[in-house]
Amino acid sequence: MSKKSSRVDLACQALRQAIIEQALPPGTKLPEDELGMRFGMSRTLVREVLAQLQSEGLVDAPPRRTATTARPTLDQAKEIFETRRMLEREVVRLVIARWQPRFGAELEGHVRAEEAARQAGEARVSIRLAGEFHTRLGEMAGNTLIRRYLGEVVSRCSLILALYGRPHSADCAVNEHREIVAALRAGNADAAIRIMDHHLGSVEQRALLDGDSAAGFDLGAVLSRYSEALAASGSTKVARLPKPKALPKSKARGKR
Amino acid sequence: MSKKSSRVDLACQALRQAIIEQALPPGTKLPEDELGMRFGMSRTLVREVLAQLQSEGLVDAPPRRTATTARPTLDQAKEIFETRRMLEREVVRLVIARWQPRFGAELEGHVRAEEAARQAGEARVSIRLAGEFHTRLGEMAGNTLIRRYLGEVVSRCSLILALYGRPHSADCAVNEHREIVAALRAGNADAAIRIMDHHLGSVEQRALLDGDSAAGFDLGAVLSRYSEALAASGSTKVARLPKPKALPKSKARGKR
DNA sequence: CTGACAATTCTTGTATACAGTTGTAAATCG
DNA sequence: CGATTTACAACTGTATACAAGAATTGTCAG
C-alpha cells in the first residue's frame, strides 16, 4: 500500500502542503532556480511541479514571469465555493449510498483529533485536519474523479481563507463536522446535505463576507470597497484609483 | 477575443481534438520525439503537452513507458459518467438561474447545426457538435471551474464511446438536445434536469451496456465476457486465458 | 517448434546551456 | 525634482546531450 512516489511528486506534496498550511502566503514568489536548489533538482523538474500545482489552482504562473502562490480573486473565490458545494452535496449522497460501518468509526476518530488539536491550540494542525475531514469524505464516496476535484477545491479554499479570511478560522467547525457525521450515520441524506450546505455557507461567510482583516492583503479589493462606501455616502470624487503596480508588502520570497 | 496561444497550447488543442474525434484510437502510442517532429518542437515541450493531456485524462503516461491515448476501464467510465451527471445537473441549474435571451438563440442555432451534420452524414462533425452542445452549456453557467471540469468529462466520454460504444452514436441525441433547450427556455429547472439526466442515461447506455462492438478493441474485456458465457453454459474447460501481453492489433502509431 | 536469454534499438528521465524577456536601479534629460 | 531612458541583473523559454530503462529481435538449448 506504500507506493514509491517520484521526486516530482514528493516536491509537489511538499509545496502543496506549504501553500495550504499558509507557510507561503498568497503572492509569494517561487523562482524556479530557488526551488530547484531547495528540492535538489533541476529546473526541468521544478517546472513540472509548478505546472502541476498551477493546474490545481494553487500557483499562478503567467507566461513570462515568476510563478507565485495563487491569489484568487473574489470572483474566483465565489466560483470555487459554488463548485465545492456541488461536490460536497454529491459526496454526501454517495457516501450514504455506499455506507460501511467502519466509516463511522473513522470519521468520529477524525473529529476527535480535530477537537484535540483545537483545544491544544495547534492552529496549523487544526486547519489541516479541518480540510482533511472533507477529503476523507471524498475518499469514501468511491469516485476517484470526484475525489480529485474535491481535493482541488478544498486546497484552494485554504488559499482563500488565507487571503480574505479571519485568522481564527476553524473554531466552531468541529461541531458542524460532528453533526455531519451523525447525519451520515443515520443515513439521512437530506439532513446531511442540509447540514453540509450550512457548514459550507458558514465557512464561506467567514472567508469572504467579513472582508478586510488579513492585515492589508489584497489592497485593491479593500480600497474598492472603501471607494464604494464613499461614493454611496455622497462624495463624488472617488473615481478610479491609480492601480497599485505591485504587491505592496513583503518582499518575502522564502527566508533566504 | 482572439488570444494568442502558445505553441504548447496549440499542440494541446491539436492532440486533444485528434483524440476526441477518434482519429487516434484509444491505446495509440505517442512517442515524444515523434510528436516533437510533427509539431516542430523539442521533447521538452511535447512533454508539457502530454502532461497536460494526462491531467485531463485523455492520455495515459505511466512512468517509464511511452504515452498512449487513454483506455479508460469500465469502472473509470462509470465514474466519469457519474461525475458528468453531477456536473450537468448543476450546469442546468446555473444556466437557468443566469438565463439570457441570447442563450436560447445560440443553443437553437447549435442544435440546427447538429441536425444538419447528422443529415449530411458527417459523422466526425456530428460527434464534435454533440459534445460542444454540452460545453456550450458549460460556458453559459458562468463558472470557470465547473466549465473546466465539464469539458474534461465530456472529452473523456468521447474516449469511452470510442472504446465501448456503438459506431453510430450520436443519432437521436439531437432531439434530446432540442428538448433540453426547450425546458431551459421555459425556465423549468426540474424538467430540464430530468431530461438531461435521461439524456445522459441513454448516452451512457449506448456507451457501456451494449459492450463489445468496437471491432475487437479491449480484447481482454470481450474475451472475459465470452468466457463467462461459456462457463455458464456448461463447458468447464475455460479457466484463465493466458493473458495477452500487448495490444494484439494495429501496430498503428500514426502513419509514418 | 517452444521458451529463455542476450544484444540491440527505442524511448524516456534529467541536467545543463544559451537565448530572449522582464524587472529594476542608475543615469540622463527636461 | 520628476519623468524617461538605458543598462544590468534576474528569470524564464527551449533545445540538446547523455545516462538509464523498456521493448524488440535474434539466437540457441531443450
mmCIF file of N, CA, C and O (backbone and C1' of nucleotides) in Angstrom, chain B residues 47 63 66 253, chain C residues 11-14:
data_model
loop_
_atom_site.group_PDB
_atom_site.id
_atom_site.type_symbol
_atom_site.label_atom_id
_atom_site.label_comp_id
_atom_site.label_asym_id
_atom_site.label_seq_id
_atom_site.Cartn_x
_atom_site.Cartn_y
_atom_site.Cartn_z
ATOM 1 N N ARG B 47 6.604 17.107 -23.861
ATOM 2 C CA ARG B 47 6.390 16.593 -22.521
ATOM 3 C C ARG B 47 5.327 17.400 -21.793
ATOM 4 O O ARG B 47 4.459 16.854 -21.113
ATOM 5 N N PRO B 63 5.003 5.922 -15.742
ATOM 6 C CA PRO B 63 6.374 6.387 -15.539
ATOM 7 C C PRO B 63 7.385 6.146 -16.647
ATOM 8 O O PRO B 63 7.790 7.093 -17.276
ATOM 9 N N THR B 66 6.141 4.606 -22.969
ATOM 10 C CA THR B 66 5.650 5.627 -23.885
ATOM 11 C C THR B 66 4.176 5.896 -23.625
ATOM 12 O O THR B 66 3.400 4.990 -23.350
ATOM 13 N N ARG B 253 0.273 3.751 -34.575
ATOM 14 C CA ARG B 253 1.174 4.856 -34.266
ATOM 15 C C ARG B 253 1.321 5.798 -35.460
ATOM 16 O O ARG B 253 2.371 5.889 -36.079
ATOM 17 P P DT C 11 10.517 4.445 -30.865
ATOM 18 O "O5'" DT C 11 10.208 4.850 -29.359
ATOM 19 C "C5'" DT C 11 11.246 4.765 -28.430
ATOM 20 C "C4'" DT C 11 10.714 5.046 -27.048
ATOM 21 C "C3'" DT C 11 10.375 6.517 -26.837
ATOM 22 O "O3'" DT C 11 9.319 6.630 -25.902
ATOM 23 C "C1'" DT C 11 12.291 5.921 -25.589
ATOM 24 P P DT C 12 8.870 8.108 -25.406
ATOM 25 O "O5'" DT C 12 9.501 8.204 -23.943
ATOM 26 C "C5'" DT C 12 9.134 7.232 -22.988
ATOM 27 C "C4'" DT C 12 10.052 7.308 -21.784
ATOM 28 C "C3'" DT C 12 9.950 8.613 -20.980
ATOM 29 O "O3'" DT C 12 9.921 8.279 -19.588
ATOM 30 C "C1'" DT C 12 12.179 8.232 -21.581
ATOM 31 P P DG C 13 9.815 9.438 -18.505
ATOM 32 O "O5'" DG C 13 11.313 9.583 -17.970
ATOM 33 C "C5'" DG C 13 11.758 8.720 -16.949
ATOM 34 C "C4'" DG C 13 12.986 9.296 -16.264
ATOM 35 C "C3'" DG C 13 12.761 10.648 -15.587
ATOM 36 O "O3'" DG C 13 13.471 10.665 -14.350
ATOM 37 C "C1'" DG C 13 14.436 10.861 -17.259
ATOM 38 P P DT C 14 13.326 11.869 -13.358
ATOM 39 O "O5'" DT C 14 14.531 12.804 -13.783
ATOM 40 C "C5'" DT C 14 15.848 12.248 -13.760
ATOM 41 C "C4'" DT C 14 16.836 13.283 -14.205
ATOM 42 C "C3'" DT C 14 16.552 14.704 -13.712
ATOM 43 O "O3'" DT C 14 17.592 15.046 -12.808
ATOM 44 C "C1'" DT C 14 17.168 14.664 -16.018
#
